[in-house]
Coordinates of C-alpha atoms in Angstrom, one line a residue:
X1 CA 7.3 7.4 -20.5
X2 CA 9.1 4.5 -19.8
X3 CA 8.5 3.2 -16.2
X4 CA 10.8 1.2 -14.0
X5 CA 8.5 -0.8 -11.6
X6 CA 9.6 -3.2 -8.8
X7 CA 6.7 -5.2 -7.6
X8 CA 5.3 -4.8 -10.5
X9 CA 3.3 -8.7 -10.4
X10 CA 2.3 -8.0 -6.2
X11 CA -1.6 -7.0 -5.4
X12 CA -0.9 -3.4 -6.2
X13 CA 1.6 -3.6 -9.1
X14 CA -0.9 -6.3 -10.8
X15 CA -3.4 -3.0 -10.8
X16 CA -0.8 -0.2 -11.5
X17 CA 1.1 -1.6 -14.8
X18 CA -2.4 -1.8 -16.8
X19 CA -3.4 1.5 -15.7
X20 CA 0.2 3.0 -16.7
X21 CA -0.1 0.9 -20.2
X22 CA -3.5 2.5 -20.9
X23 CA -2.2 5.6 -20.3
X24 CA 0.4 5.5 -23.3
X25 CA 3.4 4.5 -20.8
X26 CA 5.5 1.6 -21.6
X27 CA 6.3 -0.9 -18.4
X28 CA 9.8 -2.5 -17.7
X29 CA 8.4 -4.5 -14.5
X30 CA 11.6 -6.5 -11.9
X31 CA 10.5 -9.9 -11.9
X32 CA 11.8 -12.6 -9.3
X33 CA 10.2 -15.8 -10.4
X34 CA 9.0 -17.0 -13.7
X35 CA 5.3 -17.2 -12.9
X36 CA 6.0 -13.0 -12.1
X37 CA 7.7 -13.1 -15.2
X38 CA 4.5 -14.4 -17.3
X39 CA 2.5 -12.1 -15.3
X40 CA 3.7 -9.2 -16.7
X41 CA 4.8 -10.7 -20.3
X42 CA 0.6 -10.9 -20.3
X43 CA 0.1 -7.6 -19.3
X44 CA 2.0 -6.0 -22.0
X45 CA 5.0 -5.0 -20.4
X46 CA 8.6 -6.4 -20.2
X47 CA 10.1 -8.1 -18.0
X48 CA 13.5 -7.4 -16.1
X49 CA 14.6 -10.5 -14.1
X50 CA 15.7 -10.2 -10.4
X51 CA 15.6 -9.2 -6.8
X52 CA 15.5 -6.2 -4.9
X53 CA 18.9 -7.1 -3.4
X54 CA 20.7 -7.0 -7.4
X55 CA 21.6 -3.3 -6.7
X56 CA 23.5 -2.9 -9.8
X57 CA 20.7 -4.2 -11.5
X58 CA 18.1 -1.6 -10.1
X59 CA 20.6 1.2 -10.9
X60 CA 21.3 0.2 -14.5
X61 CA 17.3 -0.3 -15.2
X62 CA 16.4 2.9 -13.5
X63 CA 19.1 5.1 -15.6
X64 CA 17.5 3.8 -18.4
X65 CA 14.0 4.8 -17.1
X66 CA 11.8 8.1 -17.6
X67 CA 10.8 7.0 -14.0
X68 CA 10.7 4.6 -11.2
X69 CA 7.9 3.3 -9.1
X70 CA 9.2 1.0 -6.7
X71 CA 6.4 -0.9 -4.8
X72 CA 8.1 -4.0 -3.7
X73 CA 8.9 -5.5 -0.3
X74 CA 10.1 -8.1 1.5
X75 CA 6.4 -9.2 2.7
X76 CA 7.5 -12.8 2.9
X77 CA 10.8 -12.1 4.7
X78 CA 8.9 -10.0 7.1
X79 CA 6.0 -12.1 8.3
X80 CA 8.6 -14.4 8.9
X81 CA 10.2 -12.6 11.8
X82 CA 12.8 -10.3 9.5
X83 CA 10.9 -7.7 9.2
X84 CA 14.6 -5.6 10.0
X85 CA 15.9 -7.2 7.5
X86 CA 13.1 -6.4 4.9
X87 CA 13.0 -2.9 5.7
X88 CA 17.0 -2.2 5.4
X89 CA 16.6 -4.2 1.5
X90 CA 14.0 -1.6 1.1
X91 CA 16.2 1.3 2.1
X92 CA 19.0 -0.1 0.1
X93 CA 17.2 0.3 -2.9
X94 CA 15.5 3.4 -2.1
X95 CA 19.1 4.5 -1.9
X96 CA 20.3 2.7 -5.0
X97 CA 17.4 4.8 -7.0
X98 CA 17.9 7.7 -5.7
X99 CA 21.8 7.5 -6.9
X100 CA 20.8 7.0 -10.1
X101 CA 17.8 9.6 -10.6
X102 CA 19.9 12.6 -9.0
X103 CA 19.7 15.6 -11.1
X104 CA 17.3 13.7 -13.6
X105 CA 14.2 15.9 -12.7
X106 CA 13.0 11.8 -12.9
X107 CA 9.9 10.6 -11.0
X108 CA 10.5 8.4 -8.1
X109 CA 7.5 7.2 -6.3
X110 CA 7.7 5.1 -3.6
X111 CA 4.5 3.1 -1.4
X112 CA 4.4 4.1 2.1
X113 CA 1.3 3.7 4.9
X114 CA -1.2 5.9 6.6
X115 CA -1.5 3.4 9.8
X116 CA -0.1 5.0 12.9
X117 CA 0.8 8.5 11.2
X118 CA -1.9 10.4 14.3
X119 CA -3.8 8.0 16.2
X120 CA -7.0 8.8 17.6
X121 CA -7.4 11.8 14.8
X122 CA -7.7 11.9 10.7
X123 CA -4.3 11.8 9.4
X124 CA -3.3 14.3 6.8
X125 CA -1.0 14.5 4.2
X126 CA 1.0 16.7 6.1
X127 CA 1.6 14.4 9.2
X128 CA 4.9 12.1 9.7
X129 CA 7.4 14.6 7.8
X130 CA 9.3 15.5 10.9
X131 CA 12.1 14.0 11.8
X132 CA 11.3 13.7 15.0
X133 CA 8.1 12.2 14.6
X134 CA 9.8 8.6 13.8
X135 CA 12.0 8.7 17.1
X136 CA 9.6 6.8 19.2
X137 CA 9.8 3.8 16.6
X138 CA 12.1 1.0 16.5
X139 CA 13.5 -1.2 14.1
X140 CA 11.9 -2.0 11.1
X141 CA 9.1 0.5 11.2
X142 CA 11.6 3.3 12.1
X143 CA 13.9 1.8 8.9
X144 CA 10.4 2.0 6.9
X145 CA 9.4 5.9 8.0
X146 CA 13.3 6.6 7.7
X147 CA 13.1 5.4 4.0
X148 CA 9.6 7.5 3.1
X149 CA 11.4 10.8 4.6
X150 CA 14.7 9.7 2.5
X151 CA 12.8 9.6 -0.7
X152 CA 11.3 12.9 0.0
X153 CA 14.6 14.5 0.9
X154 CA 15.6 13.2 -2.8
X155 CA 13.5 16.8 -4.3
X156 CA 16.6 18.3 -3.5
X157 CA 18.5 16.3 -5.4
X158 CA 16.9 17.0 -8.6
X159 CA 14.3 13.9 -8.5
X160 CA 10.9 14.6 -8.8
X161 CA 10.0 12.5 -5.5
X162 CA 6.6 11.1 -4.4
X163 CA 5.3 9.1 -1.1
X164 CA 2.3 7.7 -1.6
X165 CA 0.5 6.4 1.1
X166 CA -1.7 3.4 1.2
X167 CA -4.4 2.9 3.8
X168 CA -4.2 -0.6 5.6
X169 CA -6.8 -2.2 3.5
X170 CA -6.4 -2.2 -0.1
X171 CA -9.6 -4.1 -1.6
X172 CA -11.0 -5.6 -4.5
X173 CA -11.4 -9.4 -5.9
X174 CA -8.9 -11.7 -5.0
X175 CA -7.3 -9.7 -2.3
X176 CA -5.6 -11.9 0.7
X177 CA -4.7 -9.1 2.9
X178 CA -6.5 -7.7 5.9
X179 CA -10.2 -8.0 5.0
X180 CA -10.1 -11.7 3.6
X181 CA -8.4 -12.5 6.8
X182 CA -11.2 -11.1 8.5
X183 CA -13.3 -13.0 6.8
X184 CA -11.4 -16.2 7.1
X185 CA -11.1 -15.8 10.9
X186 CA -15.0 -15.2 11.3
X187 CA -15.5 -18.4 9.5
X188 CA -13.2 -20.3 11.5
X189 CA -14.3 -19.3 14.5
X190 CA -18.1 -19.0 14.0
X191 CA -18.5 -15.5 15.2
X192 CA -17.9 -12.2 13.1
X193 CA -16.0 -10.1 15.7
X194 CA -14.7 -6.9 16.6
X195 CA -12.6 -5.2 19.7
X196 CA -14.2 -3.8 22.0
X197 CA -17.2 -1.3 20.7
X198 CA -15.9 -1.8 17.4
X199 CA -15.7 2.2 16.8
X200 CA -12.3 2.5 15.5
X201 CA -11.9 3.5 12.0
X202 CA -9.9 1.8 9.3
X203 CA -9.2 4.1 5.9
X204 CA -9.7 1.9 2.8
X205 CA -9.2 2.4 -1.1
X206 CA -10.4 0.3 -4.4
X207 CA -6.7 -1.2 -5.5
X208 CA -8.0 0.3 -8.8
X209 CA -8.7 3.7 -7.7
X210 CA -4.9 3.5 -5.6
X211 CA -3.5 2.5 -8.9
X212 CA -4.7 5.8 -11.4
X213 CA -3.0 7.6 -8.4
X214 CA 0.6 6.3 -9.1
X215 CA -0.1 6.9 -12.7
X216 CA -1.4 10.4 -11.7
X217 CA 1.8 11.1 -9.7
X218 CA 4.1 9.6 -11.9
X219 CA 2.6 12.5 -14.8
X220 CA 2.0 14.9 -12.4
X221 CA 3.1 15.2 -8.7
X222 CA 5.9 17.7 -7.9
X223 CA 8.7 17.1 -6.2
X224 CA 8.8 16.2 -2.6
X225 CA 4.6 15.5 -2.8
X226 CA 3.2 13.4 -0.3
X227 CA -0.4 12.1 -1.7
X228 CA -2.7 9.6 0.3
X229 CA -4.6 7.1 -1.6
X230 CA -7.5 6.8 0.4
X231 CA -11.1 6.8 -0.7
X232 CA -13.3 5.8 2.9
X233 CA -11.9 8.2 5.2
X234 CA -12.5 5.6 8.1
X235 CA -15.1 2.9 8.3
X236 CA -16.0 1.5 12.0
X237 CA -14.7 -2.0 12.3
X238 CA -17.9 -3.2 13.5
X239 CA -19.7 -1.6 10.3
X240 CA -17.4 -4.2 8.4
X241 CA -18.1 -7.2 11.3
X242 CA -21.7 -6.5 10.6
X243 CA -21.5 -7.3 6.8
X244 CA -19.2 -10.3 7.0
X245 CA -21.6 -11.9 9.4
X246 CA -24.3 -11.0 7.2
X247 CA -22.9 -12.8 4.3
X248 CA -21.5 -15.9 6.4
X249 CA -24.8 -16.3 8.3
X250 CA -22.6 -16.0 11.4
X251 CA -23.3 -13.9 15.0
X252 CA -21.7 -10.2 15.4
X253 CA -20.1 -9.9 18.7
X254 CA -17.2 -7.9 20.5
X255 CA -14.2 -9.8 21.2
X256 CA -12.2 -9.0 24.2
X257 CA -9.3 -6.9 24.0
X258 CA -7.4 -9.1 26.1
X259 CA -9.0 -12.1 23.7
X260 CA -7.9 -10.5 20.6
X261 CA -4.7 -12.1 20.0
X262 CA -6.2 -15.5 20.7
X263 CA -9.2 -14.8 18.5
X264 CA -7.5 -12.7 15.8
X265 CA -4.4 -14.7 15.6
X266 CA -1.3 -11.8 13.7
X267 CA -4.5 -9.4 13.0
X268 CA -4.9 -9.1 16.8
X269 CA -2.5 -6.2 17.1
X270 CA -4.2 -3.9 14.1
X271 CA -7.8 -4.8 14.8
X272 CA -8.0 -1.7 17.7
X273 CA -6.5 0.4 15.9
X274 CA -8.2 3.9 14.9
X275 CA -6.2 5.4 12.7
X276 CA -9.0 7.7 9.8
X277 CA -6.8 9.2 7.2
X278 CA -7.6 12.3 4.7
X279 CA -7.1 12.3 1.0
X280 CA -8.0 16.3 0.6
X281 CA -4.7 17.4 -0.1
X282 CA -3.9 14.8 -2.9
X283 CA -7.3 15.3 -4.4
X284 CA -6.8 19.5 -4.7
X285 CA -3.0 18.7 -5.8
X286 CA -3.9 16.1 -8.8
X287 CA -7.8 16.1 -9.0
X288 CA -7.9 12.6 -8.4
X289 CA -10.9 11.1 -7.5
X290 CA -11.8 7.6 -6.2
X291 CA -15.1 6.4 -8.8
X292 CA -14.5 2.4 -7.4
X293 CA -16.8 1.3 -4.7
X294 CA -16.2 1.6 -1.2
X295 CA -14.9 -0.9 1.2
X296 CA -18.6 -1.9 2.3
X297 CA -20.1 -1.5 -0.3
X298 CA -17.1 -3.7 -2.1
X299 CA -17.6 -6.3 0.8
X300 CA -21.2 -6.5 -0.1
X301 CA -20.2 -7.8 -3.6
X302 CA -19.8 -11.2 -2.4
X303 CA -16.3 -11.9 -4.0
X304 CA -14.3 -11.8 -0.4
X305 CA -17.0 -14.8 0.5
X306 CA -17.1 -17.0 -3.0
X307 CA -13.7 -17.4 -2.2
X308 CA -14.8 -19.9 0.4

């Protein structure tokens, strides 16, 4: 096929557009800088220069596609304090490609999150497609749930439509997100800490293993599928304190709750939250299976801590 993929140079897309290459596909990847742009030209893929807000754009490149995958977001925009404004660009073009896949029989597969689907209890594949279940959010993260069930709604317009849903930690070498800032803050602080008794459970997946799942989906999800690209079901955020402060030679020790935004810094408001997350459905649906290793056992590595 040939595949349409915003974000296609980000920490996911990086991993996704060799994996669809290998597989036979050819990649038309949006681009909105020239480093991007060289990213991808080295990859093996074209390159389609712009922004998620050139609508007409989007629409012309994904008529001309076999399939979208749209894994692009506003991160910078929303860490800034527009994280509204991020999520309705995000709608916008979930809109915009879904206009131009109707009746196309197309795959459209969009990256959504497990965090906060059922707090307190594994979340399945099956949670967050009410309606209703979004009401209690505001703002951006009810634009961001709103935009998930809009893509699923798209099945019955003739789109073969996929969520897939990424657990908060996506690992490997070189990631920046979560679990290097965990790492970062333990060194900074001279303790590795968690919240409370550190039992709350974090899903995780290899960004390699959560890439041959788009490329799964893209060949083979049906319509309206909502797959989970989890591998660790949950790991206890004091299993993962234990290991950095292993590896930095630093102290273990539980952080206030009341501390955490002082000691956490922006990570203060996720680092309590247990929110374990199934991948059985998406495994008996497409057979994948997650070979990379797990989140500890990817911590234990040593590349989150060469990194300095």
């Amino acid at each position: 096929m040939r595949v349409f993929v915003t974000g296609a140079s980000g920490w996911i897309g990086s991993a996704v557009v060799p994996e669809l290459i290998d597989a036979g596909h050819q990649v038309l990847g949006l681009a909105r800088s020239e480093a991007s742009a060289a990213a991808l030209t080295a990859a093996g893929a074209e390159v389609l220069r712009g922004t998620l807000d050139d609508l007409d754009r989007l629409r012309s490149a994904a008529a001309a596609s076999d399939g979208v995958i749209h894994l692009a977001f506003k991160h910078d925009l929303a860490f800034s304090g527009g994280f509204q404004a991020a999520a309705d660009a995000d709608r916008r073009a979930v809109e915009t490609f879904g206009e131009a896949l109707a009746g196309s029989g197309r795959p459209f597969l969009i990256a959504s999150g497990t965090a906060g689907l059922a707090p307190g209890r594994v979340a399945t594949e099956r949670d967050g497609l009410d309606p209703s279940s979004v009401a209690h959010l505001s703002g951006g993260p009810q634009t961001r749930q709103g935009t998930a069930l809009t893509t699923l709604s798209l099945a019955s317009r003739g789109v073969r439509s996929s969520v897939v849903r990424l657990p908060p930690t996506v690992h490997g070498e070189g990631d920046h997100g979560f679990m290097a800032t965990l790492v970062g803050v333990a060194g900074d602080r001279g303790v590795s800490g968690y919240l409370g008794d550190g039992a709350n459970r974090w899903p995780a997946v290899h960004r390699f293993d959560a890439a041959h799942l788009f490329c799964l989906a893209l060949e083979e999800a049906p319509a309206g599928s909502v797959l989970h690209a989890v591998a660790d079901e949950g790991v206890p955020i004091r299993a993962v304190a234990e290991v950095i402060g292993r590896h930095l030679g630093l102290p273990v020790a539980a952080i206030a709750p009341e501390d955490a935004a002082g000691h956490f810094g922006w990570l203060g408001a996720f680092i309590g939250i247990d929110s374990p997350a199934s991948n059985a459905l998406t495994r008996g649906l497409l057979g994948w299976q997650p070979v990379q290793p797990g989140l500890l056992d990817d911590l234990d590595k040593g590349h989150y801590f060469r990194a300095g």
